[in-house]
Amino acid sequence: MTKFVYIAASLDGYIADPRGGIEWLSDLPNPERSDYGWSEFLSGIDAILMGRKTFEKVLSFESWPYQLPVFVLSTSLQRIPARLIGKVDLIGGSPRELIDLLNSKGFQNLYIDGGKTVQGFLAADLVDELIITRIPILLGKGIPLFGELEDRLRFVHKGTDVYDNGLVQSRYQRSRK
């Protein structure tokens, strides 16, 4: 099973402003209407595991953006909107328990999304690949991409794409030597 993180961050390492806002992600011009590799990335994913706050943010979008099964990690949500029944499931447990559960359901390639969820999976050393797109903006404060770790986690740089509008997307693979 491969666990991926595909995420955008400001130059100073934030994934959202202090209120969870991500409007700054769409401020850059995109005349080519590039998806920056998003469709290709999703084509290799079996399921999405996201945190509650990320789920709530996605619910604010105009339409539900995912065709894949979505699992929302939450201890406080009791139910999902009726329009998403069959598309979204609520689950709970430690990162290891969640991986074991989703693996038992046949999901092999997981997209892990959401600040605290990503941090929890990194702390448990359960992220195999990081795909980070740096947005050329300094937010000054907000929700950080990374949190504290007990041990160092080494990654190997696998490649970087630089886009005309200033986005820099780098891919890193976990080195467990």
PDB file of C-alpha atoms in Angstrom:
ATOM      1  CA  MET A   1       0.000   0.000   0.000  1.00  0.00           C
ATOM      2  CA  THR A   2       1.305   3.433  -0.959  1.00  0.00           C
ATOM      3  CA  LYS A   3       0.264   6.532   0.973  1.00  0.00           C
ATOM      4  CA  PHE A   4       0.579   9.842  -0.859  1.00  0.00           C
ATOM      5  CA  VAL A   5       0.323  13.441   0.249  1.00  0.00           C
ATOM      6  CA  TYR A   6      -0.466  15.875  -2.582  1.00  0.00           C
ATOM      7  CA  ILE A   7      -0.747  19.373  -1.206  1.00  0.00           C
ATOM      8  CA  ALA A   8      -0.118  23.057  -1.832  1.00  0.00           C
ATOM      9  CA  ALA A   9       1.686  25.300   0.617  1.00  0.00           C
ATOM     10  CA  SER A  10       2.756  28.911   0.813  1.00  0.00           C
ATOM     11  CA  LEU A  11       6.449  29.743   0.677  1.00  0.00           C
ATOM     12  CA  ASP A  12       6.410  29.999   4.467  1.00  0.00           C
ATOM     13  CA  GLY A  13       4.876  26.534   4.830  1.00  0.00           C
ATOM     14  CA  TYR A  14       1.176  27.176   5.458  1.00  0.00           C
ATOM     15  CA  ILE A  15      -1.640  25.199   3.836  1.00  0.00           C
ATOM     16  CA  ALA A  16      -4.392  27.609   4.887  1.00  0.00           C
ATOM     17  CA  ASP A  17      -4.779  30.987   6.530  1.00  0.00           C
ATOM     18  CA  PRO A  18      -5.556  31.143  10.279  1.00  0.00           C
ATOM     19  CA  ARG A  19      -9.305  30.729   9.628  1.00  0.00           C
ATOM     20  CA  GLY A  20      -8.758  27.756   7.312  1.00  0.00           C
ATOM     21  CA  GLY A  21      -9.178  29.870   4.180  1.00  0.00           C
ATOM     22  CA  ILE A  22      -7.582  28.706   0.949  1.00  0.00           C
ATOM     23  CA  GLU A  23      -8.771  31.475  -1.399  1.00  0.00           C
ATOM     24  CA  TRP A  24      -5.159  32.516  -1.939  1.00  0.00           C
ATOM     25  CA  LEU A  25      -4.636  29.268  -3.884  1.00  0.00           C
ATOM     26  CA  SER A  26      -6.750  30.552  -6.761  1.00  0.00           C
ATOM     27  CA  ASP A  27      -5.207  34.040  -6.949  1.00  0.00           C
ATOM     28  CA  LEU A  28      -2.521  33.029  -9.465  1.00  0.00           C
ATOM     29  CA  PRO A  29      -3.188  33.386 -13.165  1.00  0.00           C
ATOM     30  CA  ASN A  30      -3.636  30.080 -14.981  1.00  0.00           C
ATOM     31  CA  PRO A  31      -4.243  30.971 -18.645  1.00  0.00           C
ATOM     32  CA  GLU A  32      -3.414  27.415 -19.775  1.00  0.00           C
ATOM     33  CA  ARG A  33      -5.971  26.052 -17.288  1.00  0.00           C
ATOM     34  CA  SER A  34      -3.402  23.540 -16.069  1.00  0.00           C
ATOM     35  CA  ASP A  35      -4.386  21.152 -13.311  1.00  0.00           C
ATOM     36  CA  TYR A  36      -0.700  20.838 -12.369  1.00  0.00           C
ATOM     37  CA  GLY A  37      -0.713  17.050 -12.623  1.00  0.00           C
ATOM     38  CA  TRP A  38      -3.803  16.599 -10.446  1.00  0.00           C
ATOM     39  CA  SER A  39      -5.746  14.374 -12.879  1.00  0.00           C
ATOM     40  CA  GLU A  40      -2.738  12.168 -13.518  1.00  0.00           C
ATOM     41  CA  PHE A  41      -2.117  11.862  -9.782  1.00  0.00           C
ATOM     42  CA  LEU A  42      -5.735  10.915  -9.024  1.00  0.00           C
ATOM     43  CA  SER A  43      -5.722   8.288 -11.784  1.00  0.00           C
ATOM     44  CA  GLY A  44      -3.341   6.223  -9.619  1.00  0.00           C
ATOM     45  CA  ILE A  45      -5.316   6.604  -6.377  1.00  0.00           C
ATOM     46  CA  ASP A  46      -7.858   4.089  -5.001  1.00  0.00           C
ATOM     47  CA  ALA A  47      -9.324   6.146  -2.149  1.00  0.00           C
ATOM     48  CA  ILE A  48      -8.985   9.442  -0.315  1.00  0.00           C
ATOM     49  CA  LEU A  49      -8.540   9.766   3.449  1.00  0.00           C
ATOM     50  CA  MET A  50      -9.112  13.283   4.751  1.00  0.00           C
ATOM     51  CA  GLY A  51      -9.577  15.005   8.043  1.00  0.00           C
ATOM     52  CA  ARG A  52     -12.823  16.568   9.214  1.00  0.00           C
ATOM     53  CA  LYS A  53     -11.780  20.190   8.663  1.00  0.00           C
ATOM     54  CA  THR A  54     -10.684  19.427   5.110  1.00  0.00           C
ATOM     55  CA  PHE A  55     -13.967  17.606   4.505  1.00  0.00           C
ATOM     56  CA  GLU A  56     -15.896  20.628   5.771  1.00  0.00           C
ATOM     57  CA  LYS A  57     -13.858  22.889   3.468  1.00  0.00           C
ATOM     58  CA  VAL A  58     -14.572  20.633   0.474  1.00  0.00           C
ATOM     59  CA  LEU A  59     -18.281  20.704   1.353  1.00  0.00           C
ATOM     60  CA  SER A  60     -18.171  24.474   0.772  1.00  0.00           C
ATOM     61  CA  PHE A  61     -17.121  23.962  -2.870  1.00  0.00           C
ATOM     62  CA  GLU A  62     -19.693  24.435  -5.615  1.00  0.00           C
ATOM     63  CA  SER A  63     -19.862  20.695  -6.294  1.00  0.00           C
ATOM     64  CA  TRP A  64     -18.389  17.500  -4.875  1.00  0.00           C
ATOM     65  CA  PRO A  65     -15.030  17.134  -6.693  1.00  0.00           C
ATOM     66  CA  TYR A  66     -14.230  13.445  -6.143  1.00  0.00           C
ATOM     67  CA  GLN A  67     -15.225  10.318  -8.031  1.00  0.00           C
ATOM     68  CA  LEU A  68     -13.149   8.110  -5.719  1.00  0.00           C
ATOM     69  CA  PRO A  69     -14.304   6.727  -2.364  1.00  0.00           C
ATOM     70  CA  VAL A  70     -13.624   9.255   0.403  1.00  0.00           C
ATOM     71  CA  PHE A  71     -13.049   8.343   4.041  1.00  0.00           C
ATOM     72  CA  VAL A  72     -13.296  11.141   6.587  1.00  0.00           C
ATOM     73  CA  LEU A  73     -11.323  10.777   9.786  1.00  0.00           C
ATOM     74  CA  SER A  74     -13.397  12.288  12.572  1.00  0.00           C
ATOM     75  CA  THR A  75     -14.330  11.755  16.183  1.00  0.00           C
ATOM     76  CA  SER A  76     -16.930  14.528  16.203  1.00  0.00           C
ATOM     77  CA  LEU A  77     -18.958  14.130  12.991  1.00  0.00           C
ATOM     78  CA  GLN A  78     -21.971  11.889  13.436  1.00  0.00           C
ATOM     79  CA  ARG A  79     -23.208  11.733   9.839  1.00  0.00           C
ATOM     80  CA  ILE A  80     -22.508  12.890   6.333  1.00  0.00           C
ATOM     81  CA  PRO A  81     -24.836  14.873   4.073  1.00  0.00           C
ATOM     82  CA  ALA A  82     -27.453  12.714   2.353  1.00  0.00           C
ATOM     83  CA  ARG A  83     -26.137  13.679  -1.096  1.00  0.00           C
ATOM     84  CA  LEU A  84     -22.809  12.025  -0.269  1.00  0.00           C
ATOM     85  CA  ILE A  85     -24.077   8.697   1.063  1.00  0.00           C
ATOM     86  CA  GLY A  86     -22.269   5.987  -0.863  1.00  0.00           C
ATOM     87  CA  LYS A  87     -19.439   8.391  -1.712  1.00  0.00           C
ATOM     88  CA  VAL A  88     -18.154   9.276   1.766  1.00  0.00           C
ATOM     89  CA  ASP A  89     -17.710   7.180   4.914  1.00  0.00           C
ATOM     90  CA  LEU A  90     -16.795   8.322   8.413  1.00  0.00           C
ATOM     91  CA  ILE A  91     -13.995   6.366  10.068  1.00  0.00           C
ATOM     92  CA  GLY A  92     -11.866   6.633  13.175  1.00  0.00           C
ATOM     93  CA  GLY A  93      -8.735   5.164  14.635  1.00  0.00           C
ATOM     94  CA  SER A  94      -4.991   5.593  14.656  1.00  0.00           C
ATOM     95  CA  PRO A  95      -3.160   6.046  11.355  1.00  0.00           C
ATOM     96  CA  ARG A  96      -1.974   2.397  11.494  1.00  0.00           C
ATOM     97  CA  GLU A  97      -5.518   1.145  12.224  1.00  0.00           C
ATOM     98  CA  LEU A  98      -6.894   3.212   9.344  1.00  0.00           C
ATOM     99  CA  ILE A  99      -4.311   1.839   6.916  1.00  0.00           C
ATOM    100  CA  ASP A 100      -5.073  -1.724   8.012  1.00  0.00           C
ATOM    101  CA  LEU A 101      -8.823  -1.131   7.648  1.00  0.00           C
ATOM    102  CA  LEU A 102      -8.586   0.422   4.187  1.00  0.00           C
ATOM    103  CA  ASN A 103      -6.108  -2.211   3.060  1.00  0.00           C
ATOM    104  CA  SER A 104      -8.550  -4.934   4.171  1.00  0.00           C
ATOM    105  CA  LYS A 105     -11.173  -3.263   1.957  1.00  0.00           C
ATOM    106  CA  GLY A 106      -8.845  -3.584  -1.040  1.00  0.00           C
ATOM    107  CA  PHE A 107      -7.560  -0.011  -1.226  1.00  0.00           C
ATOM    108  CA  GLN A 108      -3.863   0.064  -2.076  1.00  0.00           C
ATOM    109  CA  ASN A 109      -3.007   3.651  -3.081  1.00  0.00           C
ATOM    110  CA  LEU A 110      -4.270   6.272  -0.677  1.00  0.00           C
ATOM    111  CA  TYR A 111      -4.303  10.044  -0.922  1.00  0.00           C
ATOM    112  CA  ILE A 112      -3.929  11.528   2.577  1.00  0.00           C
ATOM    113  CA  ASP A 113      -5.267  15.083   2.895  1.00  0.00           C
ATOM    114  CA  GLY A 114      -5.713  17.645   5.638  1.00  0.00           C
ATOM    115  CA  GLY A 115      -3.275  19.383   7.966  1.00  0.00           C
ATOM    116  CA  LYS A 116      -3.641  17.365  11.156  1.00  0.00           C
ATOM    117  CA  THR A 117      -4.246  14.140   9.225  1.00  0.00           C
ATOM    118  CA  VAL A 118      -1.054  14.599   7.195  1.00  0.00           C
ATOM    119  CA  GLN A 119       0.869  15.479  10.348  1.00  0.00           C
ATOM    120  CA  GLY A 120      -0.476  12.375  12.119  1.00  0.00           C
ATOM    121  CA  PHE A 121       0.495  10.086   9.263  1.00  0.00           C
ATOM    122  CA  LEU A 122       3.961  11.644   9.093  1.00  0.00           C
ATOM    123  CA  ALA A 123       4.390  11.240  12.863  1.00  0.00           C
ATOM    124  CA  ALA A 124       3.475   7.553  12.474  1.00  0.00           C
ATOM    125  CA  ASP A 125       5.898   7.295   9.519  1.00  0.00           C
ATOM    126  CA  LEU A 126       3.110   6.213   7.195  1.00  0.00           C
ATOM    127  CA  VAL A 127       3.664   8.588   4.266  1.00  0.00           C
ATOM    128  CA  ASP A 128       5.475   7.090   1.289  1.00  0.00           C
ATOM    129  CA  GLU A 129       5.452  10.042  -1.075  1.00  0.00           C
ATOM    130  CA  LEU A 130       5.070  13.812  -0.718  1.00  0.00           C
ATOM    131  CA  ILE A 131       4.017  15.962  -3.666  1.00  0.00           C
ATOM    132  CA  ILE A 132       4.227  19.573  -2.534  1.00  0.00           C
ATOM    133  CA  THR A 133       3.338  22.548  -4.707  1.00  0.00           C
ATOM    134  CA  ARG A 134       4.823  25.793  -3.393  1.00  0.00           C
ATOM    135  CA  ILE A 135       2.706  28.855  -4.080  1.00  0.00           C
ATOM    136  CA  PRO A 136       4.696  32.124  -4.347  1.00  0.00           C
ATOM    137  CA  ILE A 137       3.012  33.888  -1.449  1.00  0.00           C
ATOM    138  CA  LEU A 138       3.971  34.512   2.175  1.00  0.00           C
ATOM    139  CA  LEU A 139       0.959  34.196   4.464  1.00  0.00           C
ATOM    140  CA  GLY A 140       2.824  35.088   7.654  1.00  0.00           C
ATOM    141  CA  LYS A 141       0.622  32.841   9.760  1.00  0.00           C
ATOM    142  CA  GLY A 142      -1.891  30.082   9.328  1.00  0.00           C
ATOM    143  CA  ILE A 143      -2.207  26.318   9.436  1.00  0.00           C
ATOM    144  CA  PRO A 144       1.245  24.757   8.964  1.00  0.00           C
ATOM    145  CA  LEU A 145       1.893  21.846   6.642  1.00  0.00           C
ATOM    146  CA  PHE A 146       4.308  20.174   9.024  1.00  0.00           C
ATOM    147  CA  GLY A 147       4.231  19.618  12.771  1.00  0.00           C
ATOM    148  CA  GLU A 148       6.627  18.252  15.341  1.00  0.00           C
ATOM    149  CA  LEU A 149       8.122  14.794  14.847  1.00  0.00           C
ATOM    150  CA  GLU A 150       9.753  12.455  17.339  1.00  0.00           C
ATOM    151  CA  ASP A 151      12.301  11.296  14.768  1.00  0.00           C
ATOM    152  CA  ARG A 152      13.684  12.611  11.522  1.00  0.00           C
ATOM    153  CA  LEU A 153      12.080  11.361   8.342  1.00  0.00           C
ATOM    154  CA  ARG A 154      14.323  11.299   5.301  1.00  0.00           C
ATOM    155  CA  PHE A 155      12.941  11.715   1.802  1.00  0.00           C
ATOM    156  CA  VAL A 156      14.620  11.458  -1.607  1.00  0.00           C
ATOM    157  CA  HIS A 157      13.900  14.151  -4.184  1.00  0.00           C
ATOM    158  CA  LYS A 158      12.333  12.506  -7.259  1.00  0.00           C
ATOM    159  CA  GLY A 159      11.721  15.571  -9.412  1.00  0.00           C
ATOM    160  CA  THR A 160      10.489  19.130  -9.654  1.00  0.00           C
ATOM    161  CA  ASP A 161       8.249  20.920 -12.140  1.00  0.00           C
ATOM    162  CA  VAL A 162       8.294  24.700 -12.414  1.00  0.00           C
ATOM    163  CA  TYR A 163       5.226  26.362 -13.916  1.00  0.00           C
ATOM    164  CA  ASP A 164       5.098  29.697 -15.762  1.00  0.00           C
ATOM    165  CA  ASN A 165       2.964  31.313 -13.063  1.00  0.00           C
ATOM    166  CA  GLY A 166       5.573  30.639 -10.368  1.00  0.00           C
ATOM    167  CA  LEU A 167       4.289  27.391  -8.879  1.00  0.00           C
ATOM    168  CA  VAL A 168       7.032  24.897  -8.007  1.00  0.00           C
ATOM    169  CA  GLN A 169       5.916  21.293  -7.538  1.00  0.00           C
ATOM    170  CA  SER A 170       8.354  18.805  -6.034  1.00  0.00           C
ATOM    171  CA  ARG A 171       7.977  15.083  -5.462  1.00  0.00           C
ATOM    172  CA  TYR A 172       9.748  13.291  -2.611  1.00  0.00           C
ATOM    173  CA  GLN A 173       9.835   9.578  -1.798  1.00  0.00           C
ATOM    174  CA  ARG A 174      10.342   8.291   1.759  1.00  0.00           C
ATOM    175  CA  SER A 175      13.780   6.772   2.301  1.00  0.00           C
ATOM    176  CA  ARG A 176      13.637   4.014   4.900  1.00  0.00           C
ATOM    177  CA  LYS A 177      17.281   2.896   4.763  1.00  0.00           C
TER     178      LYS A 177
END
